mmCIF file of C-alpha atoms in Angstrom:
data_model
loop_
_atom_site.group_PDB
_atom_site.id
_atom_site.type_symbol
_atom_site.label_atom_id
_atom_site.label_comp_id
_atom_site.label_asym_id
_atom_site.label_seq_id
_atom_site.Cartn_x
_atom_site.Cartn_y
_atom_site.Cartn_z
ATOM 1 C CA UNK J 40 -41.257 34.691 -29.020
ATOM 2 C CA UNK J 41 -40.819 32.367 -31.948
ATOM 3 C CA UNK J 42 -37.739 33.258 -34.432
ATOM 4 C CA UNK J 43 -37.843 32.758 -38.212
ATOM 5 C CA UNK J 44 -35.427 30.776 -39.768
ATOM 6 C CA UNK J 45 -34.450 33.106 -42.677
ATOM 7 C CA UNK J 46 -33.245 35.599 -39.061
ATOM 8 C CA UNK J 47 -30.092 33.074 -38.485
ATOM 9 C CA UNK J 48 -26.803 33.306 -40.645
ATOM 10 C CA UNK J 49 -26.274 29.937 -42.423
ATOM 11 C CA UNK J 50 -24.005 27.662 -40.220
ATOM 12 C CA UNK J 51 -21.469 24.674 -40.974
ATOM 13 C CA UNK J 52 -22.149 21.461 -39.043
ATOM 14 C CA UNK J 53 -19.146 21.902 -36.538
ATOM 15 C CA UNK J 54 -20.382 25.294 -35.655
ATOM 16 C CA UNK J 55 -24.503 23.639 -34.602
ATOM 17 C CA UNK J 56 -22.693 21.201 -32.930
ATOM 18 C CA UNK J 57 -20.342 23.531 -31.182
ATOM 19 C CA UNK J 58 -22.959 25.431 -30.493
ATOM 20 C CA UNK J 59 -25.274 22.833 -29.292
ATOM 21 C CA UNK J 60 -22.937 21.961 -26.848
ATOM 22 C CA UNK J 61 -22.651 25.826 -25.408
ATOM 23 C CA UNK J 62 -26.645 25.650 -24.701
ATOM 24 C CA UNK J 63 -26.408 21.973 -23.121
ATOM 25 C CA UNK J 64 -23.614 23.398 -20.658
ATOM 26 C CA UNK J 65 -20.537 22.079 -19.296
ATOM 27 C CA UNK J 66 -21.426 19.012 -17.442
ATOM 28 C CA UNK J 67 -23.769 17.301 -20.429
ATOM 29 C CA UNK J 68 -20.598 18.473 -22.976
ATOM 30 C CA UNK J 69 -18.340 16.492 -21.093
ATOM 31 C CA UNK J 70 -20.786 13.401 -21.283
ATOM 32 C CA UNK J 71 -20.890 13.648 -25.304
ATOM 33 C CA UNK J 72 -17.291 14.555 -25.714
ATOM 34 C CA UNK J 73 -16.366 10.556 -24.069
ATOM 35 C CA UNK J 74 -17.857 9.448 -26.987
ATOM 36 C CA UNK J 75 -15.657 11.303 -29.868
ATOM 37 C CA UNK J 76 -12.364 10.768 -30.962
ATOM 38 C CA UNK J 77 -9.246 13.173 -30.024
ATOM 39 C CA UNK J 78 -9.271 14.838 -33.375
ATOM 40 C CA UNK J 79 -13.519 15.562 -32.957
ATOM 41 C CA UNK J 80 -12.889 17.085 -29.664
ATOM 42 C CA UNK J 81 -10.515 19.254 -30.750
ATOM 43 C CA UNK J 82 -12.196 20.375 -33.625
ATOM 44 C CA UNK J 83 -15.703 21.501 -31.572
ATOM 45 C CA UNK J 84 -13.326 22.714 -28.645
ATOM 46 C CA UNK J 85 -11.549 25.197 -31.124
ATOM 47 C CA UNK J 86 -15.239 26.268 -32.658
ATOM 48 C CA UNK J 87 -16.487 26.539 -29.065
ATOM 49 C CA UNK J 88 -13.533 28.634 -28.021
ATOM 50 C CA UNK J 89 -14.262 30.913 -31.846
ATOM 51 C CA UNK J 90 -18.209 31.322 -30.331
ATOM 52 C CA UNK J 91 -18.503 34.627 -28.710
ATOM 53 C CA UNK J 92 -22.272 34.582 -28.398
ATOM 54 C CA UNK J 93 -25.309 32.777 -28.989
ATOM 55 C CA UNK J 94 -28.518 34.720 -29.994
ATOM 56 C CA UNK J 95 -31.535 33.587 -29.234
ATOM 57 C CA UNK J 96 -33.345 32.624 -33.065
ATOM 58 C CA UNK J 97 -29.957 30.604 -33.135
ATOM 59 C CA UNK J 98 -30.422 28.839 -30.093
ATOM 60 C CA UNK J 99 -33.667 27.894 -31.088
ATOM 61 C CA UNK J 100 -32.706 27.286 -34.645
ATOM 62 C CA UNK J 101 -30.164 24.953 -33.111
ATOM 63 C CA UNK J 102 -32.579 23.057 -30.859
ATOM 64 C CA UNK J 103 -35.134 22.942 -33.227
ATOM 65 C CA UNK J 104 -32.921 21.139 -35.584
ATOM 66 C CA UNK J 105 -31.406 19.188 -32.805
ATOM 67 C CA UNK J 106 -34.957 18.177 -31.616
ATOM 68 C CA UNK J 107 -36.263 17.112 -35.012
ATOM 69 C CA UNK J 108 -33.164 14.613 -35.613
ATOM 70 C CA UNK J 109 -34.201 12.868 -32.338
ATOM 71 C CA UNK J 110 -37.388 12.909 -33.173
ATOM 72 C CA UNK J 111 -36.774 11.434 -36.412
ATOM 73 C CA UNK J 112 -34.147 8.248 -34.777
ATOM 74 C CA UNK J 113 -37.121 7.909 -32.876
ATOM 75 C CA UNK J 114 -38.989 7.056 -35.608
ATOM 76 C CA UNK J 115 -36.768 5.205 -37.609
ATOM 77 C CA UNK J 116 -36.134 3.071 -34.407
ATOM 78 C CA UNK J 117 -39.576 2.083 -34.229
ATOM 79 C CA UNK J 118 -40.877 1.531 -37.211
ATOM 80 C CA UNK J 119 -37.970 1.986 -40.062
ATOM 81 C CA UNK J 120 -37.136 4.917 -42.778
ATOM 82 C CA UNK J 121 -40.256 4.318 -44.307
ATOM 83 C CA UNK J 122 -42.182 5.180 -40.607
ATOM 84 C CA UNK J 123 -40.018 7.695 -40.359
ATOM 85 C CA UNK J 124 -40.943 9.309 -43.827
ATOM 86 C CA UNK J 125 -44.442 9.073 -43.541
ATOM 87 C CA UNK J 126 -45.019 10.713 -39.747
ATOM 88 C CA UNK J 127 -42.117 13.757 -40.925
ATOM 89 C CA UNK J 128 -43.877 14.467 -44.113
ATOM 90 C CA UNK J 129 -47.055 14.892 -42.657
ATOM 91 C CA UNK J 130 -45.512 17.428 -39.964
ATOM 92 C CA UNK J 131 -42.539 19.326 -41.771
ATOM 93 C CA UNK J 132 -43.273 18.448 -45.559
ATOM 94 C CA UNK J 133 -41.151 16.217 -47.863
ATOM 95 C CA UNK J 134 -37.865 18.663 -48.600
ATOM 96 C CA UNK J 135 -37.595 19.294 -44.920
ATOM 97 C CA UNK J 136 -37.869 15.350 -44.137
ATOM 98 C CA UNK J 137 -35.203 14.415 -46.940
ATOM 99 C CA UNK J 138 -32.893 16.868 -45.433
ATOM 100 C CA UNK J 139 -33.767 15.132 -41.622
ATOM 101 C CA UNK J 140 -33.297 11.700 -42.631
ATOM 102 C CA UNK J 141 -29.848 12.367 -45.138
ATOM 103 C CA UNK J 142 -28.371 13.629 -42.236
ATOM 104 C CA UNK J 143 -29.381 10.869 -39.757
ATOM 105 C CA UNK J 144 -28.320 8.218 -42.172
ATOM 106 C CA UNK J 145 -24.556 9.418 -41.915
ATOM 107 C CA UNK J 146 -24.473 7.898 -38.310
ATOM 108 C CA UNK J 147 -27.404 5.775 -37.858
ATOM 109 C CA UNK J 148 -26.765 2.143 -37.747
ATOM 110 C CA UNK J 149 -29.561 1.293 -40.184
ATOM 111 C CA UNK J 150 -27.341 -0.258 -43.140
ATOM 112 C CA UNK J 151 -27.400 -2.400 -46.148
ATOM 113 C CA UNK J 152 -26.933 -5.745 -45.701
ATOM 114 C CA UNK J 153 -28.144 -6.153 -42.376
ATOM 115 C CA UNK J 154 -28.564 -9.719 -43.375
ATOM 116 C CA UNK J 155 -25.368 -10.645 -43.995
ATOM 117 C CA UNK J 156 -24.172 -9.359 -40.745
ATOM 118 C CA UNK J 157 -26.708 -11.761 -38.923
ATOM 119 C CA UNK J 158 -24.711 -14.630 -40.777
ATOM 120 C CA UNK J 159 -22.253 -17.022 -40.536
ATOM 121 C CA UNK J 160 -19.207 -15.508 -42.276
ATOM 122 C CA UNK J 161 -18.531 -19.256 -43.681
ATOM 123 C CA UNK J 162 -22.250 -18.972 -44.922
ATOM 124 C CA UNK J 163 -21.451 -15.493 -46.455
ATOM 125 C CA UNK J 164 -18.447 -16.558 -48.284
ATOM 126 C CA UNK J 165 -20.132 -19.674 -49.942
ATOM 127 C CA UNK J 166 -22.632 -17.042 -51.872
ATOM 128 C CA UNK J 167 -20.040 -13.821 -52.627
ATOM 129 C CA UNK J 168 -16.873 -15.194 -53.256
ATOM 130 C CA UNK J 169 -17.930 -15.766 -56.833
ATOM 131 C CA UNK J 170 -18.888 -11.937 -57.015
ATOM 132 C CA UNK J 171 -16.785 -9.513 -58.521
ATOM 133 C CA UNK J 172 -13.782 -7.793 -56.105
ATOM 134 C CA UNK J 173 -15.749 -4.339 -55.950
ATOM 135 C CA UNK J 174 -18.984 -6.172 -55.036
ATOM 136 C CA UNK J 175 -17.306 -8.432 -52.438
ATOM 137 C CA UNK J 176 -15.280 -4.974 -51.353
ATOM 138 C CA UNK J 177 -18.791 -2.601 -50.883
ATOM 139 C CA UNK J 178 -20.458 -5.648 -48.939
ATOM 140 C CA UNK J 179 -17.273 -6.402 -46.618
ATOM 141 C CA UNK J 180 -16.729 -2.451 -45.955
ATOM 142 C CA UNK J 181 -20.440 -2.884 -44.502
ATOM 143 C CA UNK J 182 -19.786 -5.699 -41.837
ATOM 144 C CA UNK J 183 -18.165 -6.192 -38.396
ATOM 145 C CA UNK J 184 -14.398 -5.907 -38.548
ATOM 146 C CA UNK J 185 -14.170 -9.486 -37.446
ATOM 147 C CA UNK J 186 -16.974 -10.892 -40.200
ATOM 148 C CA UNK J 187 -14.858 -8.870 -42.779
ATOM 149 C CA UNK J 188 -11.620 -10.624 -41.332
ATOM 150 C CA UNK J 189 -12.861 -13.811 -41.646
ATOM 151 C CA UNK J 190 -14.092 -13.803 -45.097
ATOM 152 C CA UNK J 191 -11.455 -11.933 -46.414
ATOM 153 C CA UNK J 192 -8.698 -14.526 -44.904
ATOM 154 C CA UNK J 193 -11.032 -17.331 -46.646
ATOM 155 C CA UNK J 194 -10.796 -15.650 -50.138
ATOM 156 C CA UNK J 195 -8.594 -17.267 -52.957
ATOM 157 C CA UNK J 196 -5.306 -14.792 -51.942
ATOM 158 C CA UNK J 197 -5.049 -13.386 -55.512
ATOM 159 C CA UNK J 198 -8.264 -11.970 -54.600
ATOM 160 C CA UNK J 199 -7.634 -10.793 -51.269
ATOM 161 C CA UNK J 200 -5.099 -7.773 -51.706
ATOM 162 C CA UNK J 201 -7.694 -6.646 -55.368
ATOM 163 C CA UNK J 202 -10.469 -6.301 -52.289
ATOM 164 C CA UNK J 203 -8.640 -4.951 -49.432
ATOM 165 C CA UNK J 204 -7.067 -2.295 -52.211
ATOM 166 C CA UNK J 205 -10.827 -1.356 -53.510
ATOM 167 C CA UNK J 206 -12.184 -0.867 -49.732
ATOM 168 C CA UNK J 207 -9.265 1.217 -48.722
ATOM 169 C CA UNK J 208 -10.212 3.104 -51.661
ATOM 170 C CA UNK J 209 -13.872 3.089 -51.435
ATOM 171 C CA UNK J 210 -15.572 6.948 -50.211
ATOM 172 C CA UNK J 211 -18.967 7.148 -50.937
ATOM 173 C CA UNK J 212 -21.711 4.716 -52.582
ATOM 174 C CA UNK J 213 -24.995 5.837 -54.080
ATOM 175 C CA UNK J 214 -27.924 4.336 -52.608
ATOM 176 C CA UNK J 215 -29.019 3.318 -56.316
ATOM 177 C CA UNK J 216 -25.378 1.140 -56.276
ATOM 178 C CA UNK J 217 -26.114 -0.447 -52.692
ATOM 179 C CA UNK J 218 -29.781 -1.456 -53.881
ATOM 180 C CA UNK J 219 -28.814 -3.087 -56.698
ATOM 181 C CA UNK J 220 -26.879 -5.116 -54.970
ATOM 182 C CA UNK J 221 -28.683 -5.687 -52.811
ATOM 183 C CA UNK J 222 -31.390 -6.908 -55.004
ATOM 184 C CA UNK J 223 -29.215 -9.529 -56.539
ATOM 185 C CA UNK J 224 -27.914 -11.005 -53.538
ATOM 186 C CA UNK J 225 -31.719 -10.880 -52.692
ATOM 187 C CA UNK J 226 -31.812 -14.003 -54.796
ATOM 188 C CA UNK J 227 -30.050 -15.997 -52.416
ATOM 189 C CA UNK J 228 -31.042 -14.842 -49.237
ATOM 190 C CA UNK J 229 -33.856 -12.450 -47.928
ATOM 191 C CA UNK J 230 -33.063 -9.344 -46.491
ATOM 192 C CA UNK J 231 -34.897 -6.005 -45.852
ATOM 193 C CA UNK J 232 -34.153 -3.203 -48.058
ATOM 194 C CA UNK J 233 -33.314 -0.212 -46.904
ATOM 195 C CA UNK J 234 -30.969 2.978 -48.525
ATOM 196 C CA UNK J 235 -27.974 4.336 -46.598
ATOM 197 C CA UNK J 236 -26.142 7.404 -47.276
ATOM 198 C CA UNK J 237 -23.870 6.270 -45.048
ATOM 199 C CA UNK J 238 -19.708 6.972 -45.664
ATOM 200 C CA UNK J 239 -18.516 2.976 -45.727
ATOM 201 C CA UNK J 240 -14.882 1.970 -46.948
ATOM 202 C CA UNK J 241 -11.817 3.901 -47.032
ATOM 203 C CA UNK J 242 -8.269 3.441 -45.443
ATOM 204 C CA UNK J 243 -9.865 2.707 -41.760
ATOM 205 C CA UNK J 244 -12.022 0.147 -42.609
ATOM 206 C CA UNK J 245 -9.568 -1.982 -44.113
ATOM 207 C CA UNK J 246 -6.992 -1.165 -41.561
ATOM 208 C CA UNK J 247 -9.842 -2.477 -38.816
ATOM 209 C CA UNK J 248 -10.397 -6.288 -41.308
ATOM 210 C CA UNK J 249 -6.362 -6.640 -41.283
ATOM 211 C CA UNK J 250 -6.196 -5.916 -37.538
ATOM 212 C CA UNK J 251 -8.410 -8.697 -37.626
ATOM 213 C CA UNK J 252 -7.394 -10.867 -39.846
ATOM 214 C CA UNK J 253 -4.403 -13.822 -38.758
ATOM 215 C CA UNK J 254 -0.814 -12.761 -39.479
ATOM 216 C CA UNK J 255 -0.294 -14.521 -42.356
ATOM 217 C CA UNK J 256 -3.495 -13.234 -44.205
ATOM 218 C CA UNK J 257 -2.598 -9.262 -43.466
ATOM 219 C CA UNK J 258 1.539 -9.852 -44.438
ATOM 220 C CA UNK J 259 0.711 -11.612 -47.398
ATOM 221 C CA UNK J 260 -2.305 -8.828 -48.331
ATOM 222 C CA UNK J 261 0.381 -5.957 -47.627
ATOM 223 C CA UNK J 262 3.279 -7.338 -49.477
ATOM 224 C CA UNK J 263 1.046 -7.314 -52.801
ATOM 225 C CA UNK J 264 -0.329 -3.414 -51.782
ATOM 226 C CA UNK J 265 3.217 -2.686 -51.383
ATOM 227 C CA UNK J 266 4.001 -3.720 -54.869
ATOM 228 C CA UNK J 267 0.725 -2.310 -56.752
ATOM 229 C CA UNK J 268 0.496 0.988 -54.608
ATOM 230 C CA UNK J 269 3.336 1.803 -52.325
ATOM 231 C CA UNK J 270 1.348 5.241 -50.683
ATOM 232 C CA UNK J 271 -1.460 3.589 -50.074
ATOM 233 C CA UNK J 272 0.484 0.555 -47.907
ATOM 234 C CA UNK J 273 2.172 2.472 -46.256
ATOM 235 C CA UNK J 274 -0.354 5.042 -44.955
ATOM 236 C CA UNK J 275 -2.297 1.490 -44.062
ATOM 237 C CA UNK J 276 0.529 0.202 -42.262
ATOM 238 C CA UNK J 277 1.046 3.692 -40.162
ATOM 239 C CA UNK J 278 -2.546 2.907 -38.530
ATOM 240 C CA UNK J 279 -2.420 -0.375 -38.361
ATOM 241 C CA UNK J 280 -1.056 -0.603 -34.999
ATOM 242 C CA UNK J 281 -1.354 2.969 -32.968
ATOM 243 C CA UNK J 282 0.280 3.412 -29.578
ATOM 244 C CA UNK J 283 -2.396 3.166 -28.063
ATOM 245 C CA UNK J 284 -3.096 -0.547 -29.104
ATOM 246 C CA UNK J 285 0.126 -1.535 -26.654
ATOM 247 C CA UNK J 286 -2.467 -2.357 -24.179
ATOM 248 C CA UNK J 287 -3.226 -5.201 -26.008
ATOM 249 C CA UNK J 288 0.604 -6.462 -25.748
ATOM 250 C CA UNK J 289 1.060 -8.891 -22.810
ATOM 251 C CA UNK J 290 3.811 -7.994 -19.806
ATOM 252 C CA UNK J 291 6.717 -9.920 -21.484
ATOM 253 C CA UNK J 292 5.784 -7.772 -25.227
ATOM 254 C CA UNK J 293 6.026 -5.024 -23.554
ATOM 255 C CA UNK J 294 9.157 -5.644 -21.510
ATOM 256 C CA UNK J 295 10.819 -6.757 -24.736
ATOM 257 C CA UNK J 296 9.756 -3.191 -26.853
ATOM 258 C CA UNK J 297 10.945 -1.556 -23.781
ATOM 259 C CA UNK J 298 14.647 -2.799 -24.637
ATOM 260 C CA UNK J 299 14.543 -1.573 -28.190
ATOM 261 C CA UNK J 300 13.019 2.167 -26.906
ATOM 262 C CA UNK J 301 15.105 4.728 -25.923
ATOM 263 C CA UNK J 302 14.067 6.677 -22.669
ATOM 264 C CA UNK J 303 13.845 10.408 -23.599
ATOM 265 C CA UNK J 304 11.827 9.168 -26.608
ATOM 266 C CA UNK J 305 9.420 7.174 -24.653
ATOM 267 C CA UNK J 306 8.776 9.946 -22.009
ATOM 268 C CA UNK J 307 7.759 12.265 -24.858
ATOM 269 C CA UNK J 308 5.661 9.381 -26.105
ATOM 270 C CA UNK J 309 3.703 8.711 -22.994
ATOM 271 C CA UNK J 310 3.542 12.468 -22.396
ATOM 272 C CA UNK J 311 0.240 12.396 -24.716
ATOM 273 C CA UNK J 312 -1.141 9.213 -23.622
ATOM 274 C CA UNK J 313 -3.604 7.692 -21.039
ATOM 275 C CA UNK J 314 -3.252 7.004 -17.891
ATOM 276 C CA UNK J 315 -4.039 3.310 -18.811
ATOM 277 C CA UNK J 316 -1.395 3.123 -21.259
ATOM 278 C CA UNK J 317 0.942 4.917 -18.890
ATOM 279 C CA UNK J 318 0.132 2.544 -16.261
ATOM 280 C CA UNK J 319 0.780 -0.819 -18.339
ATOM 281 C CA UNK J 320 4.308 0.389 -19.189
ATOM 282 C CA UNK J 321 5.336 1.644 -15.890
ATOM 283 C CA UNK J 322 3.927 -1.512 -14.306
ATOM 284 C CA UNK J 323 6.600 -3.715 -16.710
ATOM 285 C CA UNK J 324 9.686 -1.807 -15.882
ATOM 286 C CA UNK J 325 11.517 -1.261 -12.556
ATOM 287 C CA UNK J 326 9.972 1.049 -9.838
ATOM 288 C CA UNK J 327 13.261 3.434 -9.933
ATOM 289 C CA UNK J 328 13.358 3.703 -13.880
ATOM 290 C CA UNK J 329 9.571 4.211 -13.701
ATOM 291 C CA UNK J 330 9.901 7.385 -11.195
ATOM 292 C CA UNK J 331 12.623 8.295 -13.887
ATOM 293 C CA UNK J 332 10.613 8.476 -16.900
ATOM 294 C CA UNK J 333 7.790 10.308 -14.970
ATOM 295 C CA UNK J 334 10.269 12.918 -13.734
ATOM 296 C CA UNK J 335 10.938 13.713 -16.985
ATOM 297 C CA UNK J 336 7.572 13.927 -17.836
ATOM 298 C CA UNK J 337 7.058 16.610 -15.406
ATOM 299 C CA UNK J 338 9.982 18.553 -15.735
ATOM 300 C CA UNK J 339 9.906 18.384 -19.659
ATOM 301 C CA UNK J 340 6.818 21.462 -19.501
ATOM 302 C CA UNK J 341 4.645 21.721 -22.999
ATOM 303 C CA UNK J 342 5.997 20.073 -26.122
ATOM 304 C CA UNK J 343 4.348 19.951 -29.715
ATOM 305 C CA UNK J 344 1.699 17.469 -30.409
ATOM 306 C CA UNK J 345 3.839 16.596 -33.646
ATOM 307 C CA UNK J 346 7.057 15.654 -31.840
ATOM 308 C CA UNK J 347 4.755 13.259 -29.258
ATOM 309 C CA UNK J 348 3.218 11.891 -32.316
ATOM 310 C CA UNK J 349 6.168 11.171 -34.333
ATOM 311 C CA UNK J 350 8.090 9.797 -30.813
ATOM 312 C CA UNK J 351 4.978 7.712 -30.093
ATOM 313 C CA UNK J 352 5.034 6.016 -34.212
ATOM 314 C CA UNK J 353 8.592 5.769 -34.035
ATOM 315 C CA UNK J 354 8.175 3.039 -31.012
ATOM 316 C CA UNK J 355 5.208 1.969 -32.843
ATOM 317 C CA UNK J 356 7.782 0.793 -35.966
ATOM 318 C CA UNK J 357 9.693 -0.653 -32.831
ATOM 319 C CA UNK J 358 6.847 -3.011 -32.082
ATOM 320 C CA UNK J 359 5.776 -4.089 -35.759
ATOM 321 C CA UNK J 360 9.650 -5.026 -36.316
ATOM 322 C CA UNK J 361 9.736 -6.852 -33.360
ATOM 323 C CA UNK J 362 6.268 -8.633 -34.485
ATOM 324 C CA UNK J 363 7.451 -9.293 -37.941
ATOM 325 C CA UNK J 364 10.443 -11.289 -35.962
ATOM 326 C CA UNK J 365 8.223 -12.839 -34.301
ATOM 327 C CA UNK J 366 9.582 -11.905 -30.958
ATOM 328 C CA UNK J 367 6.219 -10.297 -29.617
ATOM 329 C CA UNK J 368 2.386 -11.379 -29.946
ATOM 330 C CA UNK J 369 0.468 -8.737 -31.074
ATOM 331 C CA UNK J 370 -3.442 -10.406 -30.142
ATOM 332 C CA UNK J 371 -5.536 -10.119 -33.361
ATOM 333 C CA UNK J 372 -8.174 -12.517 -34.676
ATOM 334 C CA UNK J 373 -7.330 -15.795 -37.049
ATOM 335 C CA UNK J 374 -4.611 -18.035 -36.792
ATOM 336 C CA UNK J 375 -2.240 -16.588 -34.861
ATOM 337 C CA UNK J 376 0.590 -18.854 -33.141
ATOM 338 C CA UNK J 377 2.649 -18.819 -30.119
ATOM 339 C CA UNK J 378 6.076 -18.111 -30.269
ATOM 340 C CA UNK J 379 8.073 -19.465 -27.539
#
């Protein structure tokens, strides 16, 4: 029995996805849920738990959609949008294939500027640094964290905190925008042109360039934000370096934080962290205090996510002060030097 579409209430996103993930079962859920962040999970676990049944025209309203957005990244993965266009016209008309590939573009990895990110960054600089901030900001929000890092740290510095500010407050760019660009740039080097709906910019890109960029480049780019827009430097600086990221301090780093960290505060840290992170800390402090801080752990029962959050960015502020000292190596791309 086939079900019209007009017989399923109109649903959000979250709740086809939730619901996507009811049909596929428990073991295929868990697959797809290693591959979102903390904060996706718990969104589609709350909608999943807010599900109560699944008819069937929304099942296969669901699946239908589901089906046609593979169908289409197949597409577009062999031939292009254009390919993609074409073959979905012909089978579900043009609105319906607008409405396939909009969607697709908000995570496929077909961008702009696919040229530049083939590049040498030194190559890249020679023919943007010229261009104005905003142009030199859309471009950079489209490349590797590491090819923004580079150029950025290689721009004259009373440009580099003007771009770093407009990507952290970049949202959304109209395909019109990205093709005009890219039609100037054109000029200089060849490059296939393609439109992307896709969300590029804002606070997280820029935080990924500066955890990229050497020491000197990001301190001297945060001073100047914290003089032009004091909000906006700070909520940069808060994800600059997440708890998390203390796997990437060696043994002694972490032995020296470990000083500076008081021990009910860093068993209600670790309380919401991985086992890896877990692992590296106990592994730099003495076998008794490290049964100590896990008996806490366990006896301490369930605590708020806010109060683990706000212990875990307190020894966060531990480790940038102890970084701006330069008493601990945080690794990060550039120029970076050894203390000893």
């Amino acid at each position: 029995m086939t079900y019209r579409a007009d017989m399923v209430r109109e649903m959000s996103g979250r709740e086809k996805a939730a619901m996507l993930l009811i049909i596929l079962g428990p073991e295929s859920s868990a697959s797809i849920f290693k591959h979102l962040k903390e904060e996706e999970i718990e969104q589609l676990t709350l909608e999943i738990a807010n599900i109560r049944t699944v008819s069937p025209a929304e099942r296969e309203n669901v699946l239908n959609e589901f089906y046609q957005l593979c169908l289409a990244q197949q597409y577009i993965t062999e031939g292009g949008i254009g390919y993609a266009k074409d073959i979905l016209e012909k089978a579900v008309g043009t609105e319906k294939t607008m409405e396939i590939i909009n969607k697709l573009t908000v995570s496929l990895q077909v961008r702009p500027f696919d040229f530049v990110r083939k590049a040498d960054p030194s190559q890249v600089l020679n023919f943007i640094q010229s261009e104005h901030p905003q142009t030199i900001a859309l471009i950079l929000a489209y490349l590797k964290p590491h090819q923004s890092a580079a150029i950025l740290s290689a721009l004259p510095q009373d440009k580099q905190a003007d771009v770093a500010k407009r990507i952290a407050q970049m949202d959304r760019t109209s395909p019109e925008i990205i093709k005009e660009v890219e039609r100037v740039l054109e000029k200089k080097l060849s490059t296939l042109v393609t439109e992307d709906f896709t969300a590029v910019g804002g606070i997280q890109a820029i935080v990924e360039v500066l955890n990229a960029v050497d020491r000197g480049t990001e301190k001297y780019i945060m001073d100047s934000l914290e003089i032009e827009d004091t909000d906006l430097a700070e909520e940069i600086r808060k994800r600059m370096f997440v708890f998390e990221d203390i796997l990437q301090l060696d043994n002694r780093s972490v032995q020296r934080f470990l000083h500076e960290v008081d021990n009910s505060q860093l068993a209600l840290a670790l309380k919401g962290s991985t086992e890896e992170v877990q692992a590296h800390i106990y592994n730099n402090m003495s076998k008794r205090l490290a049964e100590m801080i896990k008996e806490d752990i366990e006896y301490m029962g369930p605590v708020r996510l806010k109060d683990v959050e706000e212990a875990q960015q307190k020894i966060v502020n531990v480790i940038r002060k102890l970084e701006d000292a330069g008493e601990i190596i945080i690794s990060r791309g550039g120029g970076d030097e050894i203390v000893v």
